[in-house]
Coordinates of N, CA and C in Angstrom, one line a residue:
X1113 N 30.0 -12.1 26.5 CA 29.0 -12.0 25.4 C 28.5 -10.6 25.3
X1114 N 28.3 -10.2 24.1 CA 27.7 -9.0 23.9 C 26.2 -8.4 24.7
X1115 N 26.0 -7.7 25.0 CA 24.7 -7.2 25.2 C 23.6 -7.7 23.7
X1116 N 22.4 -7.7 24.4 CA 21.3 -7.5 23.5 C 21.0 -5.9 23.2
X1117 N 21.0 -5.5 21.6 CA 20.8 -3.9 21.5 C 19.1 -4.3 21.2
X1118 N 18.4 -3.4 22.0 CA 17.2 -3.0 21.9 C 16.7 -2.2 21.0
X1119 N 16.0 -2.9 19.8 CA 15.4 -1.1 18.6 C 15.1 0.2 19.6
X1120 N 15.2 1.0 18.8 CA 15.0 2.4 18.9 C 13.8 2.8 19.1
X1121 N 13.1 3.1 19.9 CA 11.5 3.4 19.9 C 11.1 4.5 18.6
X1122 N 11.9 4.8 18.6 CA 11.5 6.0 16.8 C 11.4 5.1 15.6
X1123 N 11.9 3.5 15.8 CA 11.6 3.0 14.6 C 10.4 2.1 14.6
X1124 N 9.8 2.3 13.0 CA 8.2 2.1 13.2 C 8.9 0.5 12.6
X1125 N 7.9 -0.3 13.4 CA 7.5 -2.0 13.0 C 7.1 -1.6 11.3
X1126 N 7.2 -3.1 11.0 CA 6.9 -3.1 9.5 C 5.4 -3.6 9.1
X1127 N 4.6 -3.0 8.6 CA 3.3 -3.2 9.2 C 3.1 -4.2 8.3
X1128 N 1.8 -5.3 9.4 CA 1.6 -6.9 9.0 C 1.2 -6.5 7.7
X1129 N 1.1 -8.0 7.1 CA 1.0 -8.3 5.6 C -0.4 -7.7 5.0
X1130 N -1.7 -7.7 6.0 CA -3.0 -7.1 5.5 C -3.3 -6.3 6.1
X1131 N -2.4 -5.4 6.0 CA -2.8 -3.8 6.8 C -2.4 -2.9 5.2
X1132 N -3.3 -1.8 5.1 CA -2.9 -0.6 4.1 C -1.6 -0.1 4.7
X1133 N -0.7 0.3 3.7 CA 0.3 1.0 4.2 C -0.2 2.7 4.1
X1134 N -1.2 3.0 3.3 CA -1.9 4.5 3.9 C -2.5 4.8 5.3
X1135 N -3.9 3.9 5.6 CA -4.3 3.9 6.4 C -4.1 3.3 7.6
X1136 N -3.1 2.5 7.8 CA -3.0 1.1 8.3 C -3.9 0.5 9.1
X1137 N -5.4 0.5 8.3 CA -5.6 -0.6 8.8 C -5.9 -1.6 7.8
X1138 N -6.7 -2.7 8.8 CA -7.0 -4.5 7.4 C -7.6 -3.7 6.2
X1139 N -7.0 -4.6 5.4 CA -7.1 -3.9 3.9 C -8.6 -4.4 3.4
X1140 N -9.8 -2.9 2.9 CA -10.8 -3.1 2.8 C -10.7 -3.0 0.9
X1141 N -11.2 -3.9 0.4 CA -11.1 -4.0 -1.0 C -10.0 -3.7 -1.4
X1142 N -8.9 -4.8 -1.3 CA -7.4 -4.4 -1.5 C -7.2 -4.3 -3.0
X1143 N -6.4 -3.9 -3.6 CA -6.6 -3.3 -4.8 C -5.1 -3.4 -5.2
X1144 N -4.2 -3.9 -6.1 CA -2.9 -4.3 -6.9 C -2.2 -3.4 -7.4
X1145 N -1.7 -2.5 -7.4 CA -1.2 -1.5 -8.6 C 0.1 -2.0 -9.6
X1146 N 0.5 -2.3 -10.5 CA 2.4 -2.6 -11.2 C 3.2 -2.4 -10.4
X1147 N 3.0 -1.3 -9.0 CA 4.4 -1.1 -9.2 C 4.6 -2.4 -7.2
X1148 N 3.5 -3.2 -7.3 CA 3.7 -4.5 -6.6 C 3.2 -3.9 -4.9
X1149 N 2.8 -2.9 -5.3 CA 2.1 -2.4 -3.6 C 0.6 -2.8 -3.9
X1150 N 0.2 -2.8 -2.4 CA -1.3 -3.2 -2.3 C -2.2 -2.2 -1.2
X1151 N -3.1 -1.8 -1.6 CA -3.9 -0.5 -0.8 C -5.4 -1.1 -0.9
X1152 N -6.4 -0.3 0.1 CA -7.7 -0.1 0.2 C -7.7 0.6 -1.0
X1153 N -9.0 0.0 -1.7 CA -9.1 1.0 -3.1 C -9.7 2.3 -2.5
X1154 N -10.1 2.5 -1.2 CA -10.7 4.1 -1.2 C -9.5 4.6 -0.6
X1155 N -8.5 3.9 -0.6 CA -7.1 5.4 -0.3 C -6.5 5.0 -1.3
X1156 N -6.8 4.9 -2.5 CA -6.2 5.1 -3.7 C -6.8 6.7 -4.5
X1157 N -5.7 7.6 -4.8 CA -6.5 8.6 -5.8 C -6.3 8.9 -7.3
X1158 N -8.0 8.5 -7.4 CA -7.6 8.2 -9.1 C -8.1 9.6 -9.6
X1159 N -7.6 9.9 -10.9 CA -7.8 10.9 -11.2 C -8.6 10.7 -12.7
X1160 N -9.7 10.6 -12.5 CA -10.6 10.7 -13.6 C -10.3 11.0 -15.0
X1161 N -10.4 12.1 -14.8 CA -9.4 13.0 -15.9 C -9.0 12.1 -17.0
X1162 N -7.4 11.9 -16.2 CA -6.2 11.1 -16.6 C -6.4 10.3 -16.3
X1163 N -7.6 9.4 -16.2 CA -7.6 7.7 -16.1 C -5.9 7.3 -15.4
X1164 N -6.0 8.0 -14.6 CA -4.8 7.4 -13.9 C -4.7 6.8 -12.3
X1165 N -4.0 6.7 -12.1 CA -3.9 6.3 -10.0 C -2.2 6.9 -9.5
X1166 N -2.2 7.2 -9.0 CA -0.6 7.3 -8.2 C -0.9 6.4 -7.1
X1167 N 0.2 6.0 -7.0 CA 1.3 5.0 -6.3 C 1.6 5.8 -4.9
X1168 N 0.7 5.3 -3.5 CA 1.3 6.0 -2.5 C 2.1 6.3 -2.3
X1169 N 3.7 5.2 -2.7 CA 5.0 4.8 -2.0 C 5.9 5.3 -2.8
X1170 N 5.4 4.8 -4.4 CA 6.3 5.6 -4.9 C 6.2 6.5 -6.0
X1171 N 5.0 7.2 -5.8 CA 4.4 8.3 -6.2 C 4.4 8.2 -8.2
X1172 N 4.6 6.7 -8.3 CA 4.4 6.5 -10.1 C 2.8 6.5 -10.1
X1173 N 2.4 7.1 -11.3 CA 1.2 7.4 -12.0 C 1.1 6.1 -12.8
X1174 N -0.1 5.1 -13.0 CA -0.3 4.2 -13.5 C -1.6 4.3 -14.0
X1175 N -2.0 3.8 -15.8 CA -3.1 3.9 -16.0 C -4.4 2.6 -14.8
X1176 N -5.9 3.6 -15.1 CA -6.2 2.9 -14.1 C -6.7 1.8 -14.5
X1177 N -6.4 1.1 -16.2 CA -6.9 0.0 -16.2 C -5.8 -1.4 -15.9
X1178 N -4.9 -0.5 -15.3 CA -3.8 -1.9 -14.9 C -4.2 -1.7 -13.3
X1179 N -5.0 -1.4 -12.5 CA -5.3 -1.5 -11.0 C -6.2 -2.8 -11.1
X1180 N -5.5 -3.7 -10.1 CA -6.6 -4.9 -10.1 C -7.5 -5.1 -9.0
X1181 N -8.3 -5.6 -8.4 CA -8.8 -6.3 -7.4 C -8.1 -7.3 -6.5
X1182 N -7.7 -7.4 -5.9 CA -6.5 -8.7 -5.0 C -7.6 -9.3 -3.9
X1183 N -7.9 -10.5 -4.6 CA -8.6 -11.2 -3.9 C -8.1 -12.3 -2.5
X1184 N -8.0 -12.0 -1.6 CA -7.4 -12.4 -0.6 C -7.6 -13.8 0.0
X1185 N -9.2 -14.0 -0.6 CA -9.6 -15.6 -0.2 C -10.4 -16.1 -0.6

């Protein structure tokens, strides 16, 4: 039989389902953006201005009246 290969300690776990992927931790007023990621709305940066938000992950700019509320329960 083969050995068991053990991950790599340099590879990060995939973080649980209600954790921020900015801050990681439990998601405080989780917040929806289009492009299907979910954040604490206070590590989101919106830009007044440009009524806009970028996307931690994938750095798309979205207007900020498509950012929802994701209500959890």
């Amino acid at each position: 039989p083969m050995p068991i290969m053990e991950p790599e300690k340099s590879q990060k776990a995939p973080p649980p389902p209600f954790c921020c992927p900015v801050c990681c931790q439990l998601l405080t007023d989780p917040t929806a953006l289009p492009t299907g990621h979910v954040y604490c709305r206070a590590c989101l940066r919106f830009d007044a201005a440009a009524e806009t938000v970028e996307c931690p992950v994938t750095r798309t700019r979205v207007n900020s009246k498509h950012v929802r509320p994701l209500h959890l329960y």
